[in-house]
Short mmCIF file of C-alpha atoms in Angstrom, two decimals:
data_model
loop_
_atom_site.label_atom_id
_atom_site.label_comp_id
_atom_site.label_asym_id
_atom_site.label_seq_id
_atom_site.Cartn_x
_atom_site.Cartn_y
_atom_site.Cartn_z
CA UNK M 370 0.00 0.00 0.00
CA UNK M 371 1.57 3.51 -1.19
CA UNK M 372 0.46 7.06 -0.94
CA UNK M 373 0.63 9.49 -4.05
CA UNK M 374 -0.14 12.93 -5.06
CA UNK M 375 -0.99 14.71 -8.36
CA UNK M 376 -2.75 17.96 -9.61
CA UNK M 377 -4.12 19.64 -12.14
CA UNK M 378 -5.15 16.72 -14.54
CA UNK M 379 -7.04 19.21 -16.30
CA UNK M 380 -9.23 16.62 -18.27
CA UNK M 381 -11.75 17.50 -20.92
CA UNK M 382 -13.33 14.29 -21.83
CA UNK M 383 -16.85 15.65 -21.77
CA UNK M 384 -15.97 19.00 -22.16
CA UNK M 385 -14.03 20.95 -25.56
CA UNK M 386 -11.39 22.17 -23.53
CA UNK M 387 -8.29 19.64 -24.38
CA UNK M 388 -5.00 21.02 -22.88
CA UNK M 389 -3.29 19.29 -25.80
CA UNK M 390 -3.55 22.65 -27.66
CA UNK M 391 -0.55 24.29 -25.73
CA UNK M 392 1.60 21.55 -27.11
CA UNK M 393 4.64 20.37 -25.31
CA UNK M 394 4.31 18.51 -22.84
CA UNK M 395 0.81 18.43 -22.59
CA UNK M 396 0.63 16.85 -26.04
CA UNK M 397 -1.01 13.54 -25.56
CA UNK M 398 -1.10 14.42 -21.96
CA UNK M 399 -4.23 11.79 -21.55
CA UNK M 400 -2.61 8.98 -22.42
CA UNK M 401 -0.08 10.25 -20.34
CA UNK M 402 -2.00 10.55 -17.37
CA UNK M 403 -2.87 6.77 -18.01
CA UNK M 404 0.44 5.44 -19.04
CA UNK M 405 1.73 7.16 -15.26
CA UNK M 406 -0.76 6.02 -13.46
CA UNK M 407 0.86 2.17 -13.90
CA UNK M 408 2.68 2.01 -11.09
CA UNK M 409 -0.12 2.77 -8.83
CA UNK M 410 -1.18 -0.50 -6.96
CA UNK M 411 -5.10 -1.67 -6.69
CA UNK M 412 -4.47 -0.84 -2.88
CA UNK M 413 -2.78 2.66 -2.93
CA UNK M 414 -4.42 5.85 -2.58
CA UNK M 415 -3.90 9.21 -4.09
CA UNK M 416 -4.61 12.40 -3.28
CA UNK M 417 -5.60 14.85 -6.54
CA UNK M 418 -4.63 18.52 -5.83
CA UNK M 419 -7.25 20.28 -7.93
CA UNK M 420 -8.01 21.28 -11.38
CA UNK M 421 -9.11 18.13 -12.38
CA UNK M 422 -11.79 18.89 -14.75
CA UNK M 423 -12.69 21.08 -17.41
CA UNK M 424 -16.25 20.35 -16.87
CA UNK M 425 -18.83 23.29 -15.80
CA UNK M 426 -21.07 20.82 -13.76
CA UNK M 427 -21.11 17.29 -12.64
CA UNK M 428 -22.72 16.10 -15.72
CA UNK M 429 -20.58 17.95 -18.19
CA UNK M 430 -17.25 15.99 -15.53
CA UNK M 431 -18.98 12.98 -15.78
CA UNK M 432 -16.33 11.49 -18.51
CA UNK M 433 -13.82 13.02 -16.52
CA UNK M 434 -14.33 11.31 -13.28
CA UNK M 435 -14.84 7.81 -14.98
CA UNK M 436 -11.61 8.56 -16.02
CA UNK M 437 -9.86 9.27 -13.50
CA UNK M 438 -12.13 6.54 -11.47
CA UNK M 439 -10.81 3.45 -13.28
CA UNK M 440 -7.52 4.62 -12.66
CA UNK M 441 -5.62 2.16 -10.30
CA UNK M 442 -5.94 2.92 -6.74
CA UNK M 443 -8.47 2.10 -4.01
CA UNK M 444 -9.10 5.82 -3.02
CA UNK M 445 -8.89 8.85 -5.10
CA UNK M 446 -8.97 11.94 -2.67
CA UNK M 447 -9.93 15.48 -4.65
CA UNK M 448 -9.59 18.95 -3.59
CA UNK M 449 -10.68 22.05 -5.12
CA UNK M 450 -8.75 24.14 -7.32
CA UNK M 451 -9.37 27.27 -8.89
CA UNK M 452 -10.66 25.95 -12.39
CA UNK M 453 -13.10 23.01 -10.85
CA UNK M 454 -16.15 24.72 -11.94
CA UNK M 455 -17.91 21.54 -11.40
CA UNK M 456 -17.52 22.14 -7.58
CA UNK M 457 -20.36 21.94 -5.34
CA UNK M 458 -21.73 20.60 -2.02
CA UNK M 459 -19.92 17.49 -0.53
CA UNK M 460 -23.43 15.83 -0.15
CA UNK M 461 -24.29 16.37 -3.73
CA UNK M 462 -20.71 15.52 -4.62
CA UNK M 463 -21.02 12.43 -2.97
CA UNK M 464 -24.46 11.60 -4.17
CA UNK M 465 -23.36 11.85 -7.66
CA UNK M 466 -20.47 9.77 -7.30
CA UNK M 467 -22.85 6.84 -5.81
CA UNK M 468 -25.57 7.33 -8.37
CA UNK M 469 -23.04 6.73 -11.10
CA UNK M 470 -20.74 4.32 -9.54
CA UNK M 471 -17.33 6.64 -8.84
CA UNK M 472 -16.81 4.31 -6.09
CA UNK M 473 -13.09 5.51 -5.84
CA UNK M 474 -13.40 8.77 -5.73
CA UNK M 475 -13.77 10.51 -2.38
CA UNK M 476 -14.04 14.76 -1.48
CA UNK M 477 -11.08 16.48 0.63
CA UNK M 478 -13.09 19.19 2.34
CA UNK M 479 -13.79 20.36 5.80
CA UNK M 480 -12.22 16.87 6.71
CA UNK M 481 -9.19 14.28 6.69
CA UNK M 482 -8.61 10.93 5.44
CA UNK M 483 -6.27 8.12 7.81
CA UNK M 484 -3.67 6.57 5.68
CA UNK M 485 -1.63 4.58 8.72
CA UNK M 486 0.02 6.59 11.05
CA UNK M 487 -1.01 9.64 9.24
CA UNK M 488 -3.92 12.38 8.54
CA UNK M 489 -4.23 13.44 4.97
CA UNK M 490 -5.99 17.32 5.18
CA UNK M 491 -6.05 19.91 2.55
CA UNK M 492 -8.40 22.43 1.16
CA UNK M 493 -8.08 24.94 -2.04
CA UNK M 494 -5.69 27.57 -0.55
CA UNK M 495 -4.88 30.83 -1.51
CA UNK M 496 -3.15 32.43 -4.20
CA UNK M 497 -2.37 36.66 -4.95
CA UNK M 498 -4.53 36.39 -7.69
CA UNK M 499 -7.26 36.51 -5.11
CA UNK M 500 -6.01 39.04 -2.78
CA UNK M 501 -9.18 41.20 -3.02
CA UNK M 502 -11.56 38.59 -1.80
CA UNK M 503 -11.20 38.61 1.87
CA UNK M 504 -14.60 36.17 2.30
CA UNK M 505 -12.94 33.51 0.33
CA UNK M 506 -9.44 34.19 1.70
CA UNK M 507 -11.09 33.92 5.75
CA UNK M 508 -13.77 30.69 4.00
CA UNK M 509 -10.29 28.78 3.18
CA UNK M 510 -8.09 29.38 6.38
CA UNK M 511 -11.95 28.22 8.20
CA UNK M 512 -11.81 25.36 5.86
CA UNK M 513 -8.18 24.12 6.07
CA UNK M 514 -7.82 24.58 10.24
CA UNK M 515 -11.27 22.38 10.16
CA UNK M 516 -9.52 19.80 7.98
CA UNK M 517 -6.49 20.43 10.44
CA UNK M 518 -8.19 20.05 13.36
CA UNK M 519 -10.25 16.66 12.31
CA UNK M 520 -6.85 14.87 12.19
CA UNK M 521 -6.61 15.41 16.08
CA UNK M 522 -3.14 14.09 17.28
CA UNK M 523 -1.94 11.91 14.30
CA UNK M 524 0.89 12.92 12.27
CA UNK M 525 -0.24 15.37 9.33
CA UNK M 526 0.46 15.60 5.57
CA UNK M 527 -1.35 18.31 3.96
CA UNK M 528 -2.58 19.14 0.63
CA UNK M 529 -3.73 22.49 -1.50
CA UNK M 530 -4.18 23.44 -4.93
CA UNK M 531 -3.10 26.88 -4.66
CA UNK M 532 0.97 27.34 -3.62
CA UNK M 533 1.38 28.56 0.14
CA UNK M 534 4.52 29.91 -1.15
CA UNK M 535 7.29 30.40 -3.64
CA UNK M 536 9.89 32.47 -4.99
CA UNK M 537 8.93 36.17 -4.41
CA UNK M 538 5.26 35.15 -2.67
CA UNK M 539 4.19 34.07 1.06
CA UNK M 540 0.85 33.43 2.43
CA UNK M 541 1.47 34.02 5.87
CA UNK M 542 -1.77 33.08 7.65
CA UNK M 543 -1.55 29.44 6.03
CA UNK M 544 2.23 28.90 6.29
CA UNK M 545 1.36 29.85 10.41
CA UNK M 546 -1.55 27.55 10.13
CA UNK M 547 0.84 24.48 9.05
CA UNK M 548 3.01 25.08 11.42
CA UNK M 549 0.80 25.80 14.33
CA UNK M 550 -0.61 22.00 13.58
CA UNK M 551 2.32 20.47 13.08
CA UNK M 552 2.01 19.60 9.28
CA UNK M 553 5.56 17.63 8.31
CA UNK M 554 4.68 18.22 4.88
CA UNK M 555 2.75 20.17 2.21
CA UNK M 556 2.27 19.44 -1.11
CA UNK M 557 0.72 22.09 -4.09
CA UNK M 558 0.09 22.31 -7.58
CA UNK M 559 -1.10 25.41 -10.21
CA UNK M 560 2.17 26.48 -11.14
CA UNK M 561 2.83 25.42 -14.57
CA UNK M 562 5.16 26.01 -17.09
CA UNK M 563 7.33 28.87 -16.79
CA UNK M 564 6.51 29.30 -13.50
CA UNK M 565 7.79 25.61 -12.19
CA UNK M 566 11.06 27.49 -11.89
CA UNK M 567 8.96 29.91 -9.12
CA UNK M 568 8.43 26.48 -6.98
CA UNK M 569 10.17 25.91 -3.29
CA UNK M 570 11.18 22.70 -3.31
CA UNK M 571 12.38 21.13 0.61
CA UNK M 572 12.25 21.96 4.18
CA UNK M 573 11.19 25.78 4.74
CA UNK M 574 10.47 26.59 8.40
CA UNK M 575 8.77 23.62 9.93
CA UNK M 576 7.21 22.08 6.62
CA UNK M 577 8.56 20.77 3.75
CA UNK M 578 7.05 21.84 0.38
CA UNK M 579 6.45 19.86 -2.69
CA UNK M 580 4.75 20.64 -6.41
CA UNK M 581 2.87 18.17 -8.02
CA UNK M 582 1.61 19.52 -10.76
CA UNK M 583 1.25 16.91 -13.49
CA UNK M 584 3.04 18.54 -16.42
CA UNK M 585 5.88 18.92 -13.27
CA UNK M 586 5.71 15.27 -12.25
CA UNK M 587 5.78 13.96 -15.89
CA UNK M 588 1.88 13.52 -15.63
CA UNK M 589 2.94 10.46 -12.95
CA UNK M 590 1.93 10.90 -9.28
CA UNK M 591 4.54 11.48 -7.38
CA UNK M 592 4.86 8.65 -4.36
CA UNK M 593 5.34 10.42 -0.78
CA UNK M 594 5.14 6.95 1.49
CA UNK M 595 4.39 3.37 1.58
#
């Protein structure tokens, strides 16, 4: 049993949105997604950092979850990220996925998942783009000390969409947040391109920091334990 991490799959399978169009790596980047997802055991679960779908409502994600729900792995955990339009309550989330048999996938939000000695919590985050919505801003630090605070005592890996920090940016009231609950390590996604060479990579402060965007990871999620 292993624990991985991957974000922004960006699918468009029901949708007319294909991120094949910006060429490079993202040529083919379905496949991809498919061809990386091999050495993921029937067992293991991963953890999907946002922008996962293209798709403006459940229906029009539909393809896109199937997708990513035959995947291998026994749990697919998914947070928000700024493009999931899709998004909406956890109890419709989770009635959809029953009605239509996503049995592997599972919501991130206002909670935590076990995986053995460890609590997996994350929300959306916060990014500068943003800075002039304090409701959402206050809504995600609500969100991510909730998710924070379900783990209780167990050891805590956390996950966002949006970067708590890199070169030339700091969100303080998260990074204190992380810390304050003792969160070994963090892991992000959203940057993309260009701006993979804005990512901190390693131990900064308390937490160590890792990007897992898929065009980052080589569209493979990146393993962070057995």
């Amino acid at each position: 049993m292993a624990l991985y991490a991957i974000g922004d799959t960006h699918l468009s399978l029901g949708s007319n949105k294909p991120m094949d169009v910006f060429g490079g790596g993202w040529e083919g980047y379905v496949d991809k997604l498919r061809a990386g997802f091999e050495q993921v055991g029937p067992e293991d679960t991963v953890v999907l950092c946002g922008d996962l779908s293209w798709g403006m409502g459940l229906e029009e994600a539909e393809a896109d979850f199937a997708f990513l729900n035959a995947l291998p792995g026994r749990r697919k955990l998914m947070l928000k990220g700024n493009h999931d339009y899709w998004w909406n309550t956890a109890s419709k989330m989770n009635r959809f996925f029953a009605e239509h048999g996503l049995d592997t996938l599972h919501i991130l939000h206002n909670n935590c998942y076990e995986y053995g000695d460890y609590a997996l919590c994350g929300t959306r985050g916060w990014f500068y783009e943003e800075k002039g919505d304090q409701k959402v801003f206050k809504r995600e630090l609500i969100r991510l000390e909730a998710s924070l605070k379900a783990a209780g005592e167990k050891k805590k890996l956390c996950f966002l969409h949006y970067p708590p920090l890199y070169q030339g940016y700091r969100c303080p009231e998260i990074i204190a947040l992380l810390e304050q609950y003792g969160v070994e390590r963090c892991y992000y996604g959203h940057l993309h391109g260009g701006s993979h060479r804005l990512a901190v990579e390693g131990l900064q402060g308390k937490v160590e920091y890792h990007l897992v965007s898929a065009d980052y990871t080589g569209f493979r999620p990146q393993k962070i334990c057995e």
